[in-house]
Short mmCIF file of C-alpha atoms and ligand atoms in Angstrom, two decimals:
data_model
loop_
_atom_site.label_atom_id
_atom_site.label_comp_id
_atom_site.label_asym_id
_atom_site.label_seq_id
_atom_site.Cartn_x
_atom_site.Cartn_y
_atom_site.Cartn_z
CA MET A 1 -59.10 -69.02 -27.43
CA HIS A 2 -57.11 -68.56 -30.02
CA TRP A 3 -58.02 -64.61 -30.65
CA ALA A 4 -57.00 -64.03 -27.05
CA PHE A 5 -53.80 -65.51 -27.16
CA ARG A 6 -53.40 -63.94 -30.42
CA ARG A 7 -54.79 -60.41 -28.84
CA ASP A 8 -52.48 -60.69 -25.31
CA LEU A 9 -49.09 -61.29 -27.24
CA ASP A 10 -49.89 -58.28 -28.99
CA ARG A 11 -50.65 -56.11 -25.83
CA PHE A 12 -47.42 -57.86 -24.00
CA THR A 13 -45.30 -57.09 -26.70
CA ALA A 14 -45.80 -53.78 -26.30
CA ALA A 15 -46.32 -53.16 -22.90
CA VAL A 16 -42.33 -54.54 -23.04
CA ILE A 17 -42.19 -52.17 -24.81
CA ARG A 18 -43.60 -49.33 -23.70
CA THR A 19 -43.02 -49.41 -19.67
CA PRO A 20 -40.71 -47.14 -18.18
CA VAL A 21 -38.06 -49.72 -16.73
CA GLU A 22 -38.42 -48.31 -12.56
CA ASP A 23 -42.12 -48.94 -13.65
CA ARG A 24 -41.87 -51.37 -10.82
CA VAL A 25 -45.83 -51.09 -10.49
CA SER A 26 -46.62 -51.88 -14.09
CA TRP A 27 -44.08 -54.71 -13.61
CA ARG A 28 -44.78 -56.30 -11.17
CA ALA A 29 -48.46 -56.70 -11.83
CA LEU A 30 -47.50 -57.43 -16.01
CA ALA A 31 -45.55 -60.77 -13.96
CA ARG A 32 -49.10 -61.36 -12.39
CA ARG A 33 -50.98 -61.09 -15.41
CA TRP A 34 -48.53 -63.06 -17.43
CA GLU A 35 -49.54 -66.33 -14.94
CA LEU A 36 -52.42 -65.45 -16.09
CA PHE A 37 -52.12 -65.98 -19.71
CA ARG A 38 -49.87 -68.16 -19.40
CA HIS A 39 -51.53 -70.99 -17.16
CA ILE A 40 -54.38 -70.25 -19.80
CA LEU A 41 -52.73 -71.67 -22.32
CA HIS A 42 -51.39 -74.16 -20.19
CA ASP A 43 -54.40 -75.36 -19.72
CA HIS A 44 -55.40 -75.46 -23.27
CA HIS A 45 -52.00 -76.97 -24.82
CA ALA A 46 -53.01 -79.65 -22.07
CA GLY A 47 -56.66 -80.49 -22.89
CA GLU A 48 -55.37 -80.56 -26.79
CA ASP A 49 -52.88 -83.15 -25.95
CA ALA A 50 -55.24 -84.86 -23.96
CA GLY A 51 -58.10 -84.68 -25.69
CA ILE A 52 -57.79 -83.59 -29.46
CA TRP A 53 -55.21 -84.83 -30.59
CA PRO A 54 -55.80 -88.65 -29.05
CA ALA A 55 -59.20 -88.33 -30.99
CA LEU A 56 -58.01 -87.36 -34.48
CA ARG A 57 -54.89 -89.60 -35.03
CA ALA A 58 -57.21 -92.85 -33.97
CA LYS A 59 -58.42 -91.91 -37.67
CA ALA A 60 -55.75 -90.26 -39.31
CA ASP A 61 -53.94 -91.35 -42.77
CA ALA A 62 -49.89 -90.29 -42.47
CA ALA A 63 -49.64 -86.79 -43.25
CA GLY A 64 -52.80 -86.46 -40.41
CA ALA A 65 -50.38 -88.35 -38.15
CA THR A 66 -47.65 -86.03 -39.48
CA VAL A 67 -49.45 -83.15 -38.58
CA LEU A 68 -50.57 -84.50 -35.08
CA ASP A 69 -46.51 -84.84 -33.60
CA ALA A 70 -45.56 -81.32 -35.23
CA MET A 71 -49.18 -79.97 -32.85
CA ALA A 72 -47.38 -82.40 -30.21
CA ALA A 73 -43.73 -81.03 -30.63
CA GLU A 74 -44.83 -76.86 -31.39
CA HIS A 75 -46.51 -77.13 -27.75
CA ASN A 76 -42.85 -78.16 -25.73
CA ASP A 77 -40.71 -75.75 -27.88
CA ILE A 78 -43.20 -72.73 -26.28
CA ASP A 79 -43.13 -73.71 -22.78
CA PRO A 80 -40.21 -72.46 -22.16
CA LEU A 81 -40.05 -69.30 -24.79
CA LEU A 82 -42.84 -68.40 -21.76
CA ALA A 83 -41.03 -69.63 -18.65
CA SER A 84 -38.84 -66.99 -20.42
CA VAL A 85 -40.18 -64.49 -19.82
CA ALA A 86 -42.13 -65.05 -17.00
CA GLU A 87 -38.67 -64.51 -15.30
CA GLY A 88 -38.05 -61.69 -17.63
CA LEU A 89 -40.97 -59.85 -15.86
CA ASP A 90 -40.04 -60.38 -12.43
CA ARG A 91 -36.80 -59.96 -13.08
CA MET A 92 -38.52 -56.13 -14.69
CA ALA A 93 -40.49 -56.28 -10.51
CA ALA A 94 -37.26 -57.05 -8.85
CA THR A 95 -34.90 -53.89 -10.24
CA ALA A 96 -34.80 -51.38 -12.45
CA ASP A 97 -32.75 -52.72 -15.54
CA PRO A 98 -31.91 -51.87 -18.89
CA ASP A 99 -30.75 -54.59 -19.75
CA ALA A 100 -32.21 -57.29 -18.43
CA ARG A 101 -35.17 -55.30 -19.97
CA ALA A 102 -34.26 -55.54 -23.83
CA ALA A 103 -33.64 -59.61 -23.52
CA LEU A 104 -36.92 -59.50 -22.09
CA GLU A 105 -38.27 -57.50 -25.41
CA VAL A 106 -36.31 -60.15 -27.76
CA ARG A 107 -38.13 -62.87 -25.70
CA VAL A 108 -42.01 -61.59 -26.19
CA VAL A 109 -41.94 -60.83 -29.65
CA ALA A 110 -40.04 -65.21 -29.95
CA ALA A 111 -43.04 -66.11 -28.45
CA ARG A 112 -45.67 -64.08 -30.12
CA GLU A 113 -44.20 -65.17 -33.30
CA GLN A 114 -43.77 -68.70 -32.42
CA LEU A 115 -47.45 -69.12 -30.61
CA GLY A 116 -48.49 -67.39 -34.14
CA ARG A 117 -47.47 -69.61 -35.81
CA HIS A 118 -48.48 -72.30 -34.21
CA LEU A 119 -51.87 -71.21 -33.74
CA ALA A 120 -52.08 -70.99 -37.38
CA HIS A 121 -51.10 -74.02 -38.33
CA GLU A 122 -53.05 -75.55 -35.94
CA GLU A 123 -55.94 -73.92 -37.49
CA ARG A 124 -54.96 -74.63 -40.97
CA ASP A 125 -53.93 -78.27 -40.79
CA ALA A 126 -55.14 -79.62 -37.28
CA LEU A 127 -58.31 -77.77 -37.53
CA THR A 128 -59.00 -79.48 -40.59
CA LEU A 129 -58.91 -83.30 -39.19
CA ALA A 130 -60.79 -81.59 -37.13
CA GLN A 131 -63.55 -80.95 -39.45
CA ARG A 132 -62.73 -84.43 -41.19
CA HIS A 133 -62.55 -86.44 -38.48
CA LEU A 134 -65.01 -85.88 -35.90
CA THR A 135 -68.95 -85.10 -35.63
CA PRO A 136 -70.36 -82.02 -34.44
CA ALA A 137 -71.15 -84.27 -31.97
CA GLU A 138 -67.87 -85.47 -31.16
CA TRP A 139 -66.55 -82.42 -30.52
CA GLU A 140 -69.00 -81.31 -28.49
CA ARG A 141 -68.50 -84.27 -26.48
CA ILE A 142 -64.02 -84.09 -26.62
CA THR A 143 -64.57 -80.48 -25.84
CA LYS A 144 -66.53 -80.68 -22.46
CA VAL A 145 -64.55 -83.52 -21.14
CA PHE A 146 -61.22 -82.14 -21.39
CA PHE A 147 -61.92 -78.74 -21.60
CA GLU A 148 -64.71 -77.49 -18.99
CA ARG A 149 -65.36 -80.69 -16.43
CA ALA A 150 -62.25 -79.87 -15.28
CA LYS A 151 -62.39 -76.05 -14.01
CA SER A 152 -64.35 -75.30 -11.37
CA PRO A 153 -67.26 -72.16 -11.43
CA ARG A 154 -64.43 -69.42 -11.08
CA GLU A 155 -61.90 -71.35 -13.45
CA ILE A 156 -64.76 -70.57 -15.90
CA ALA A 157 -65.94 -66.89 -15.12
CA ALA A 158 -62.27 -66.14 -15.32
CA LEU A 159 -61.72 -67.52 -18.72
CA VAL A 160 -65.44 -66.88 -19.68
CA ALA A 161 -63.78 -63.14 -18.50
CA TRP A 162 -60.24 -63.25 -20.28
CA MET A 163 -62.20 -64.91 -23.58
CA LEU A 164 -64.21 -61.37 -24.63
CA HIS A 165 -62.32 -58.93 -23.00
CA ASP A 166 -62.33 -56.60 -26.16
CA LEU A 167 -63.63 -59.58 -28.41
CA PRO A 168 -65.44 -57.35 -31.11
CA GLU A 169 -69.16 -57.31 -29.91
CA SER A 170 -70.41 -59.03 -32.95
CA ALA A 171 -68.33 -61.65 -32.13
CA ALA A 172 -69.60 -61.85 -29.20
CA THR A 173 -73.10 -61.78 -29.15
CA ARG A 174 -72.13 -65.11 -31.92
CA LEU A 175 -70.36 -66.83 -29.06
CA LEU A 176 -72.46 -66.49 -26.80
CA ALA A 177 -76.33 -67.09 -28.43
CA GLY A 178 -77.71 -70.04 -26.81
CA ALA A 179 -75.54 -69.38 -23.70
CA ALA A 180 -77.93 -66.39 -22.05
CA PRO A 181 -76.45 -67.81 -18.19
CA VAL A 182 -72.76 -67.03 -19.32
CA ARG A 183 -74.38 -63.60 -21.90
CA VAL A 184 -75.60 -62.35 -18.72
CA LEU A 185 -72.82 -62.92 -15.96
CA TRP A 186 -70.64 -61.65 -18.15
CA ARG A 187 -72.74 -58.51 -19.24
CA LEU A 188 -73.18 -57.69 -15.56
CA VAL A 189 -70.61 -59.22 -13.09
CA LEU A 190 -67.07 -60.30 -15.21
CA ARG A 191 -66.69 -57.43 -17.83
CA ARG A 192 -65.96 -54.17 -16.45
CA PRO A 193 -64.34 -55.13 -13.50
CA PHE A 194 -62.29 -57.00 -16.21
CA ALA A 195 -62.23 -54.32 -18.46
CA ARG A 196 -60.18 -51.67 -15.31
CA ARG A 197 -58.26 -54.73 -13.90
CA GLU A 198 -56.71 -54.80 -17.52
CA ARG A 199 -56.18 -50.89 -17.96
CA ARG A 200 -53.65 -51.14 -15.41
CA VAL A 201 -52.24 -53.72 -16.08
CA PHE A 202 -51.36 -52.29 -20.05
CA ARG A 203 -51.36 -48.42 -18.92
CA GLN A 204 -48.42 -47.89 -20.64
CA ALA A 205 -49.29 -49.86 -23.54
CA ASP A 206 -51.73 -47.67 -24.47
FE1 LIG B 1 -52.13 -75.71 -29.75
#
């Protein structure tokens, strides 16, 4: 998931810089695609806030609690930035405005940096707490309840396509080992249409 968040923000940054201001079709497609990114990120953070951090808080010492406080605060700080990028993309979809694009570039670069810092902080400090305090079975249970069960099959399919897009083959194989139905669904059904859509959305970024 973190890999795909970073991938998306790199692409959006390149697209915002390179898409001609008058290319409404691309800006509209980027605005819609940003909503997918935002929805998945919001859902991911909501699962962490509701499932993972509380389970860790019950076991963490004072230093651990500080890390968990920071995680929640960082999630809150990211939301307005994502909303401001959405507004900027909507504006570009409506009007060819070079000033609006310059403002949007500042916001999307800031979003990439801020989320990048948060993900790195989480990987370094919060996931270390998870490894220290949660057994694999507890981790499994939390991810099932807070990340998987709440979704419809259609949402899971969209998430799988998004997550695996452009992931290096060796990583995809490792990730899907033991999940044969998902592997088949992805390779035969989801992969190509998603890649086609991505090429359309980000055509000016490449
Ligand atoms: Fe997070």
